[in-house]
Tab-separated table of C-alpha atoms in Angstrom:
chain	number	residue	atom	x	y	z
E	1	UNK	CA	154.925	31.617	-42.761
E	2	UNK	CA	151.000	31.106	-43.161
E	3	UNK	CA	150.960	34.463	-44.696
E	4	UNK	CA	153.557	33.859	-47.084
E	5	UNK	CA	152.114	30.388	-48.308
E	6	UNK	CA	148.777	32.269	-48.604
E	7	UNK	CA	150.422	35.171	-50.718
E	8	UNK	CA	152.159	32.678	-53.020
E	9	UNK	CA	149.292	30.776	-53.706
E	10	UNK	CA	147.426	33.804	-54.706
E	11	UNK	CA	150.216	35.117	-57.070
E	12	UNK	CA	150.326	31.512	-58.599
E	13	UNK	CA	146.448	31.610	-59.151
E	14	UNK	CA	146.891	34.995	-60.748
E	15	UNK	CA	149.458	33.913	-63.151
E	16	UNK	CA	147.650	30.655	-64.172
E	17	UNK	CA	144.412	33.179	-64.585
E	18	UNK	CA	146.460	35.382	-66.771
E	19	UNK	CA	147.656	32.463	-68.880
E	20	UNK	CA	143.972	31.324	-69.243
E	21	UNK	CA	143.060	34.717	-70.610
E	22	UNK	CA	146.107	34.688	-72.968
E	23	UNK	CA	145.208	31.070	-74.125
E	24	UNK	CA	141.424	31.836	-74.477
E	25	UNK	CA	142.380	35.049	-76.800
E	26	UNK	CA	144.868	32.980	-78.798
E	27	UNK	CA	142.472	29.914	-79.319
E	28	UNK	CA	139.152	31.347	-79.130
E	29	UNK	CA	137.794	29.920	-76.207
E	30	UNK	CA	134.662	31.132	-75.029
E	31	UNK	CA	133.605	31.859	-71.274
E	32	UNK	CA	131.101	29.104	-71.524
E	33	UNK	CA	133.610	26.519	-72.868
E	34	UNK	CA	135.959	27.515	-70.017
E	35	UNK	CA	133.032	27.377	-67.343
E	36	UNK	CA	132.257	23.703	-68.445
E	37	UNK	CA	135.695	22.691	-68.703
E	38	UNK	CA	136.127	24.011	-65.003
E	39	UNK	CA	132.841	22.142	-63.941
E	40	UNK	CA	134.320	18.975	-65.594
E	41	UNK	CA	137.632	19.315	-63.447
E	42	UNK	CA	135.268	19.923	-60.364
E	43	UNK	CA	133.211	16.779	-60.826
E	44	UNK	CA	136.401	14.741	-61.514
E	45	UNK	CA	137.561	15.586	-58.083
E	46	UNK	CA	134.778	14.965	-56.106
E	47	UNK	CA	134.571	12.089	-53.667
E	48	UNK	CA	133.613	9.628	-56.328
E	49	UNK	CA	133.648	6.076	-55.052
E	50	UNK	CA	133.414	2.531	-56.888
E	51	UNK	CA	131.704	-0.322	-55.738
E	52	UNK	CA	133.490	-3.324	-54.577
E	53	UNK	CA	131.563	-6.846	-54.254
E	54	UNK	CA	128.440	-4.239	-53.360
E	55	UNK	CA	127.438	-0.963	-53.640
E	56	UNK	CA	127.802	1.493	-50.763
E	57	UNK	CA	124.758	2.674	-49.484
E	58	UNK	CA	124.220	6.013	-47.864
E	59	UNK	CA	121.330	8.602	-46.801
E	60	UNK	CA	120.774	10.889	-49.843
E	61	UNK	CA	121.472	14.036	-47.905
E	62	UNK	CA	125.216	12.975	-47.537
E	63	UNK	CA	125.242	13.016	-51.407
E	64	UNK	CA	123.603	16.428	-51.497
E	65	UNK	CA	120.183	15.024	-52.456
E	66	UNK	CA	116.929	16.246	-50.442
E	67	UNK	CA	115.363	12.829	-49.592
E	68	UNK	CA	111.485	14.352	-49.566
E	69	UNK	CA	111.929	15.653	-52.943
E	70	UNK	CA	113.611	12.633	-54.223
E	71	UNK	CA	110.798	10.538	-52.941
E	72	UNK	CA	108.485	12.898	-54.798
E	73	UNK	CA	110.269	12.329	-57.978
E	74	UNK	CA	110.202	8.282	-57.378
E	75	UNK	CA	106.192	8.454	-56.671
E	76	UNK	CA	105.725	10.364	-60.030
E	77	UNK	CA	107.514	7.865	-61.980
E	78	UNK	CA	105.948	4.850	-60.003
E	79	UNK	CA	102.627	6.609	-60.897
E	80	UNK	CA	103.485	7.102	-64.274
E	81	UNK	CA	104.939	3.466	-65.120
E	82	UNK	CA	103.290	0.213	-65.601
E	83	UNK	CA	102.983	-2.914	-63.102
E	84	UNK	CA	106.819	-2.760	-62.560
E	85	UNK	CA	106.543	0.509	-61.116
E	86	UNK	CA	110.133	1.365	-59.372
E	87	UNK	CA	110.875	-2.075	-58.364
E	88	UNK	CA	113.633	-2.177	-60.604
E	89	UNK	CA	114.771	1.462	-59.733
E	90	UNK	CA	118.339	2.518	-58.571
E	91	UNK	CA	119.608	6.097	-58.077
E	92	UNK	CA	123.475	6.472	-57.810
E	93	UNK	CA	124.989	9.710	-57.041
E	94	UNK	CA	128.963	9.842	-56.452
E	95	UNK	CA	128.942	6.402	-56.803
E	96	UNK	CA	126.919	5.792	-53.491
E	97	UNK	CA	123.589	3.950	-53.827
E	98	UNK	CA	121.010	6.285	-52.536
E	99	UNK	CA	117.577	4.671	-53.562
E	100	UNK	CA	116.742	1.090	-54.712
E	101	UNK	CA	113.547	-0.428	-55.664
E	102	UNK	CA	112.753	-4.378	-54.249
E	103	UNK	CA	113.507	-6.067	-57.573
E	104	UNK	CA	116.688	-4.710	-58.555
E	105	UNK	CA	118.392	-8.192	-58.572
E	106	UNK	CA	116.000	-9.314	-61.167
E	107	UNK	CA	117.783	-10.663	-64.087
E	108	UNK	CA	115.995	-10.360	-67.620
E	109	UNK	CA	116.389	-9.182	-71.156
E	110	UNK	CA	116.994	-5.271	-71.977
E	111	UNK	CA	116.241	-5.132	-75.531
E	112	UNK	CA	117.675	-2.173	-77.385
E	113	UNK	CA	119.873	-1.196	-74.321
E	114	UNK	CA	122.135	-4.059	-75.868
E	115	UNK	CA	123.005	-1.714	-78.834
E	116	UNK	CA	125.074	0.463	-76.373
E	117	UNK	CA	127.123	-2.613	-75.198
E	118	UNK	CA	127.500	-3.378	-79.102
E	119	UNK	CA	128.991	0.063	-79.930
E	120	UNK	CA	131.127	-0.221	-76.828
E	121	UNK	CA	132.965	-3.192	-78.389
E	122	UNK	CA	133.724	-0.859	-81.454
E	123	UNK	CA	135.335	1.681	-79.255
E	124	UNK	CA	137.620	-1.186	-77.442
E	125	UNK	CA	138.565	-2.165	-81.048
E	126	UNK	CA	139.423	1.168	-82.234
E	127	UNK	CA	141.400	1.657	-79.069
E	128	UNK	CA	143.215	-1.619	-79.802
E	129	UNK	CA	144.400	-0.435	-83.060
E	130	UNK	CA	142.297	-3.170	-84.919
E	131	UNK	CA	139.739	-1.137	-86.511
E	132	UNK	CA	138.811	2.587	-87.044
E	133	UNK	CA	135.415	4.513	-87.708
E	134	UNK	CA	135.845	4.578	-91.347
E	135	UNK	CA	136.663	0.757	-91.704
E	136	UNK	CA	134.715	-0.587	-94.497
E	137	UNK	CA	132.094	-3.407	-93.595
E	138	UNK	CA	133.116	-5.373	-96.968
E	139	UNK	CA	136.677	-5.758	-95.988
E	140	UNK	CA	135.475	-7.656	-93.129
E	141	UNK	CA	132.753	-9.596	-94.750
E	142	UNK	CA	133.397	-9.626	-98.715
E	143	UNK	CA	129.566	-10.380	-99.250
E	144	UNK	CA	128.880	-6.754	-98.474
E	145	UNK	CA	130.606	-5.372	-101.564
E	146	UNK	CA	127.685	-5.957	-103.931
E	147	UNK	CA	125.169	-3.891	-102.121
E	148	UNK	CA	127.213	-1.999	-99.654
E	149	UNK	CA	130.211	-0.931	-101.020
E	150	UNK	CA	130.806	2.093	-99.123
E	151	UNK	CA	129.199	1.140	-95.643
E	152	UNK	CA	131.702	2.052	-92.769
E	153	UNK	CA	131.386	0.923	-89.042
E	154	UNK	CA	130.394	4.392	-87.999
E	155	UNK	CA	127.269	4.198	-90.238
E	156	UNK	CA	125.892	1.203	-88.136
E	157	UNK	CA	126.871	2.843	-84.706
E	158	UNK	CA	124.795	6.126	-85.921
E	159	UNK	CA	121.713	3.964	-87.804
E	160	UNK	CA	122.579	5.717	-90.948
E	161	UNK	CA	123.889	2.507	-92.772
E	162	UNK	CA	121.005	1.836	-94.887
E	163	UNK	CA	121.551	-1.895	-94.411
E	164	UNK	CA	118.457	-4.275	-95.006
E	165	UNK	CA	118.786	-7.939	-94.641
E	166	UNK	CA	117.084	-10.793	-96.077
E	167	UNK	CA	113.767	-11.343	-94.490
E	168	UNK	CA	113.196	-7.845	-93.074
E	169	UNK	CA	109.722	-7.706	-94.127
E	170	UNK	CA	107.430	-6.163	-91.121
E	171	UNK	CA	105.925	-8.600	-88.719
E	172	UNK	CA	102.931	-6.899	-87.429
E	173	UNK	CA	103.956	-3.695	-85.686
E	174	UNK	CA	107.688	-4.575	-85.565
E	175	UNK	CA	108.773	-2.994	-88.813
E	176	UNK	CA	112.519	-1.671	-88.259
E	177	UNK	CA	114.422	-4.947	-89.111
E	178	UNK	CA	113.016	-7.699	-87.633
E	179	UNK	CA	114.928	-10.357	-89.869
E	180	UNK	CA	115.646	-13.622	-88.256
E	181	UNK	CA	118.541	-13.978	-90.994
E	182	UNK	CA	120.264	-10.760	-90.377
E	183	UNK	CA	123.656	-11.738	-91.898
E	184	UNK	CA	122.422	-12.186	-95.397
E	185	UNK	CA	122.456	-8.749	-96.994
E	186	UNK	CA	119.367	-7.728	-98.989
E	187	UNK	CA	118.815	-4.392	-100.909
E	188	UNK	CA	119.576	-1.178	-99.276
E	189	UNK	CA	116.849	0.998	-97.458
E	190	UNK	CA	118.900	4.028	-99.229
E	191	UNK	CA	122.044	4.868	-100.497
E	192	UNK	CA	124.710	6.209	-99.859
E	193	UNK	CA	125.441	5.392	-96.319
E	194	UNK	CA	125.120	8.456	-94.199
E	195	UNK	CA	122.800	10.389	-96.214
E	196	UNK	CA	119.787	9.550	-93.780
E	197	UNK	CA	118.717	8.059	-90.727
E	198	UNK	CA	116.948	4.805	-90.070
E	199	UNK	CA	116.770	2.787	-86.921
E	200	UNK	CA	117.449	-0.656	-87.909
E	201	UNK	CA	117.804	-4.034	-85.873
E	202	UNK	CA	118.900	-6.260	-88.584
E	203	UNK	CA	121.655	-3.553	-89.317
E	204	UNK	CA	122.908	-3.524	-85.542
E	205	UNK	CA	123.190	-7.785	-85.798
E	206	UNK	CA	125.057	-7.339	-88.906
E	207	UNK	CA	127.321	-4.785	-87.033
E	208	UNK	CA	127.750	-7.497	-84.265
E	209	UNK	CA	128.896	-9.991	-86.782
E	210	UNK	CA	131.402	-7.826	-88.223
E	211	UNK	CA	132.885	-6.801	-84.841
E	212	UNK	CA	132.968	-10.477	-83.677
E	213	UNK	CA	135.309	-11.103	-86.702
E	214	UNK	CA	137.313	-8.124	-86.037
E	215	UNK	CA	137.565	-9.295	-82.229
E	216	UNK	CA	138.016	-12.915	-83.320
E	217	UNK	CA	135.933	-13.910	-80.488
E	218	UNK	CA	132.200	-13.627	-79.241
E	219	UNK	CA	131.293	-10.278	-78.203
E	220	UNK	CA	130.007	-11.767	-74.657
E	221	UNK	CA	133.756	-13.158	-74.299
E	222	UNK	CA	135.398	-10.118	-75.350
E	223	UNK	CA	133.465	-7.544	-73.267
E	224	UNK	CA	133.160	-9.536	-70.283
E	225	UNK	CA	137.141	-10.083	-70.284
E	226	UNK	CA	137.684	-6.410	-71.125
E	227	UNK	CA	134.886	-4.459	-69.275
E	228	UNK	CA	132.623	-6.512	-67.195
E	229	UNK	CA	134.662	-8.553	-65.130
E	230	UNK	CA	137.042	-5.530	-64.138
E	231	UNK	CA	134.270	-3.638	-63.072
E	232	UNK	CA	132.857	-6.121	-60.949
E	233	UNK	CA	129.523	-7.166	-62.493
E	234	UNK	CA	128.239	-10.485	-61.034
E	235	UNK	CA	128.584	-13.447	-63.902
E	236	UNK	CA	125.751	-15.011	-62.696
E	237	UNK	CA	123.559	-12.153	-63.019
E	238	UNK	CA	124.186	-11.136	-66.815
E	239	UNK	CA	124.466	-13.014	-70.139
E	240	UNK	CA	124.276	-12.187	-73.799
E	241	UNK	CA	121.833	-14.144	-76.215
E	242	UNK	CA	123.329	-15.395	-79.550
E	243	UNK	CA	122.357	-16.280	-82.855
E	244	UNK	CA	124.192	-19.563	-82.728
E	245	UNK	CA	127.465	-20.232	-84.750
E	246	UNK	CA	127.617	-18.301	-88.155
E	247	UNK	CA	130.686	-18.394	-90.333
E	248	UNK	CA	132.807	-20.363	-87.595
E	249	UNK	CA	131.691	-17.476	-84.791
E	250	UNK	CA	129.110	-17.628	-82.210
E	251	UNK	CA	127.271	-14.295	-82.869
E	252	UNK	CA	125.569	-12.395	-80.103
E	253	UNK	CA	122.759	-10.335	-81.073
E	254	UNK	CA	123.931	-6.624	-81.621
E	255	UNK	CA	120.550	-5.074	-81.872
E	256	UNK	CA	118.426	-6.851	-78.761
E	257	UNK	CA	115.956	-8.455	-80.800
E	258	UNK	CA	114.772	-12.037	-81.304
E	259	UNK	CA	115.582	-12.809	-77.593
E	260	UNK	CA	119.382	-12.256	-78.186
E	261	UNK	CA	119.905	-9.407	-76.254
E	262	UNK	CA	121.609	-8.654	-72.790
E	263	UNK	CA	119.930	-10.318	-69.799
E	264	UNK	CA	121.065	-8.362	-66.799
E	265	UNK	CA	119.991	-7.078	-63.492
E	266	UNK	CA	119.380	-3.216	-62.469
E	267	UNK	CA	122.055	-3.581	-59.796
E	268	UNK	CA	124.742	-4.933	-62.103
E	269	UNK	CA	123.956	-2.657	-65.019
E	270	UNK	CA	124.238	0.446	-62.884
E	271	UNK	CA	127.983	-0.510	-62.963
E	272	UNK	CA	128.292	-0.139	-66.556
E	273	UNK	CA	126.496	3.093	-66.478
E	274	UNK	CA	129.025	4.415	-63.421
E	275	UNK	CA	131.991	3.559	-66.010
E	276	UNK	CA	130.234	5.762	-68.588
E	277	UNK	CA	129.584	8.563	-65.982
E	278	UNK	CA	133.482	8.250	-65.351
E	279	UNK	CA	134.662	8.372	-69.075
E	280	UNK	CA	135.499	4.732	-68.998
E	281	UNK	CA	137.821	5.128	-65.977
E	282	UNK	CA	137.090	2.643	-63.289
E	283	UNK	CA	138.910	3.611	-59.992
E	284	UNK	CA	142.046	4.653	-61.807
E	285	UNK	CA	142.193	2.133	-64.359
E	286	UNK	CA	141.076	3.374	-68.213
E	287	UNK	CA	139.187	0.563	-69.375
E	288	UNK	CA	137.299	2.446	-72.571
E	289	UNK	CA	138.989	5.073	-74.336
E	290	UNK	CA	138.044	8.430	-72.866
E	291	UNK	CA	137.536	9.946	-76.335
E	292	UNK	CA	135.312	7.087	-77.294
E	293	UNK	CA	133.034	7.668	-74.416
E	294	UNK	CA	132.973	11.400	-75.409
E	295	UNK	CA	132.078	10.762	-79.005
E	296	UNK	CA	129.489	8.106	-78.005
E	297	UNK	CA	127.578	10.326	-75.727
E	298	UNK	CA	127.666	13.278	-78.280
E	299	UNK	CA	125.407	14.100	-80.935
E	300	UNK	CA	126.741	12.071	-84.168
E	301	UNK	CA	123.529	12.512	-86.229
E	302	UNK	CA	122.894	15.748	-87.258
E	303	UNK	CA	119.315	17.324	-86.940
E	304	UNK	CA	119.175	17.941	-90.590
E	305	UNK	CA	119.563	14.405	-91.882
E	306	UNK	CA	116.160	12.881	-92.973
E	307	UNK	CA	114.226	9.829	-92.243
E	308	UNK	CA	115.686	7.136	-94.268
E	309	UNK	CA	112.620	4.730	-94.243
E	310	UNK	CA	109.081	5.249	-93.084
E	311	UNK	CA	108.993	1.594	-91.759
E	312	UNK	CA	111.898	2.718	-89.326
E	313	UNK	CA	109.570	5.058	-87.322
E	314	UNK	CA	112.171	5.889	-84.576
E	315	UNK	CA	113.510	9.398	-85.013
E	316	UNK	CA	117.367	10.025	-84.134
E	317	UNK	CA	118.119	13.067	-85.879
E	318	UNK	CA	119.827	15.532	-83.491
E	319	UNK	CA	119.752	12.936	-80.611
E	320	UNK	CA	121.878	10.036	-81.605
E	321	UNK	CA	125.352	9.199	-80.730
E	322	UNK	CA	127.245	6.076	-81.231
E	323	UNK	CA	124.279	3.833	-80.213
E	324	UNK	CA	123.481	6.247	-77.216
E	325	UNK	CA	120.717	8.627	-77.007
E	326	UNK	CA	121.799	12.044	-76.508
E	327	UNK	CA	119.939	15.127	-74.981
E	328	UNK	CA	120.591	17.091	-78.284
E	329	UNK	CA	118.191	19.261	-80.073
E	330	UNK	CA	115.628	17.472	-82.496
E	331	UNK	CA	114.620	19.033	-85.719
E	332	UNK	CA	111.725	20.783	-84.197
E	333	UNK	CA	114.001	22.562	-82.054
E	334	UNK	CA	112.778	20.785	-78.702
E	335	UNK	CA	115.321	18.825	-76.900
E	336	UNK	CA	115.068	15.237	-76.214
E	337	UNK	CA	114.470	15.319	-72.267
E	338	UNK	CA	114.002	19.320	-71.821
E	339	UNK	CA	113.904	18.725	-68.050
E	340	UNK	CA	117.496	17.056	-68.017
E	341	UNK	CA	120.790	18.725	-67.903
E	342	UNK	CA	122.112	18.967	-71.427
E	343	UNK	CA	124.755	16.439	-71.154
E	344	UNK	CA	122.458	13.585	-70.332
E	345	UNK	CA	122.780	10.720	-72.386
E	346	UNK	CA	121.063	6.915	-71.995
E	347	UNK	CA	120.730	3.422	-73.130
E	348	UNK	CA	117.094	2.936	-74.121
E	349	UNK	CA	115.329	-0.473	-74.553
E	350	UNK	CA	111.769	-1.679	-75.426
E	351	UNK	CA	109.702	-2.495	-72.182
E	352	UNK	CA	110.567	0.425	-70.500
E	353	UNK	CA	114.327	-0.329	-69.724
E	354	UNK	CA	116.402	2.790	-69.523
E	355	UNK	CA	119.983	3.633	-67.905
E	356	UNK	CA	120.449	7.493	-67.832
E	357	UNK	CA	123.971	9.012	-67.164
E	358	UNK	CA	124.108	12.728	-65.977
E	359	UNK	CA	127.371	13.975	-65.644
E	360	UNK	CA	126.305	17.518	-64.445
E	361	UNK	CA	124.918	15.786	-61.298
E	362	UNK	CA	127.366	12.857	-60.987
E	363	UNK	CA	124.383	10.436	-61.379
E	364	UNK	CA	123.442	7.158	-62.885
E	365	UNK	CA	119.571	6.352	-62.930
E	366	UNK	CA	118.574	3.042	-63.767
E	367	UNK	CA	114.971	1.775	-64.561
E	368	UNK	CA	114.337	-1.674	-65.724
E	369	UNK	CA	111.194	-3.613	-66.222
E	370	UNK	CA	109.046	-5.618	-68.489
E	371	UNK	CA	105.937	-3.599	-68.477
E	372	UNK	CA	105.623	-1.471	-71.648
E	373	UNK	CA	102.116	-3.446	-72.235
E	374	UNK	CA	101.032	-1.884	-69.518
E	375	UNK	CA	102.093	1.728	-70.199
E	376	UNK	CA	104.833	3.322	-72.034
E	377	UNK	CA	107.367	5.514	-70.188
E	378	UNK	CA	107.984	8.364	-72.742
E	379	UNK	CA	110.493	10.735	-73.223
E	380	UNK	CA	108.120	13.050	-71.653
E	381	UNK	CA	107.662	10.977	-68.568
E	382	UNK	CA	111.600	10.605	-68.390
E	383	UNK	CA	111.984	14.338	-68.678
E	384	UNK	CA	109.710	15.002	-65.915
E	385	UNK	CA	111.153	12.358	-63.654
E	386	UNK	CA	114.778	13.595	-64.282
E	387	UNK	CA	113.320	17.366	-63.706
E	388	UNK	CA	111.943	16.277	-60.312
E	389	UNK	CA	115.340	14.568	-59.463
E	390	UNK	CA	116.866	17.731	-60.263
E	391	UNK	CA	114.785	19.732	-57.816
E	392	UNK	CA	116.220	17.383	-54.902
E	393	UNK	CA	119.789	18.207	-56.128
E	394	UNK	CA	121.182	20.613	-53.398
């Protein structure tokens, strides 16, 4: 009987393989695409777990990580960080906590990491059928018609809107949209929308204003109910700053500036990262549309797109998705993080706040802090850190 089962299994495998070869010829599927798809399937079938009230902690070796080499990587990051070091560092693999710093329960603002939460609301609203990527801003806020008649929601999510608010004049070194009145449209940075890239905070705050009106409730309430509560984020360890009431709604900050950002601990934001690692699925329940996760974490801004305004200063061409940073190829031909796997993507914020998702390793890395004035953790440092983590992966 055992021999018959083995032969049957072998015949079935050969039949499937033949069908796949046929499909490749018909659909033009490359060998590398097929390998990538197989790897995706294997990752989905790994023994990934999801935390309950607490992360399950285990020795790194049990998750295929060399402890000695992991510690070398962490020491490198500590030596190349400011005074917060690795106190708010967490390393998650396969859903298991394999390393944590001493201050991972510290709650503070994460600045532009907030942007990735904002665009997640768009993904949810698209899934609900309440909006689409091409919804015009003027259809939600009529005042946008005069200066921004062609501006679509996708332009906000890719930093290609050209939106400038009243009061966006530079404040010292802060030049990329510091307005405290971001809901009052000013003259565009450039036209038409989508023709250039300009990382701009007031645009993200106006984006949050528009999403709030589509959702019919504050973004904090919306994402709490739809995402953060279902994945078990402790409600006492996060909040979302706001501009107060505007036009009948409380408007949470979409950019993360002016203290209107997400306040959260490393331990809790790791859950958000684990949700994105699992393509919006949490222990069998699809909370965020899978296709949105895939698009948000892929390059949406061509490398050929020029910088839209010199005051923006932050380059994103070739490496920006839907408010997520992607390990794409910059105009100079270099990857954003050469030492990281190609599928790596991240939420990034001022003060050395980073949330990395690395699908190839089924891994989430969180490093939060308040120490950028002491030392900036650059892309080069992050790339080298991730590369050293890779040497620990067995």
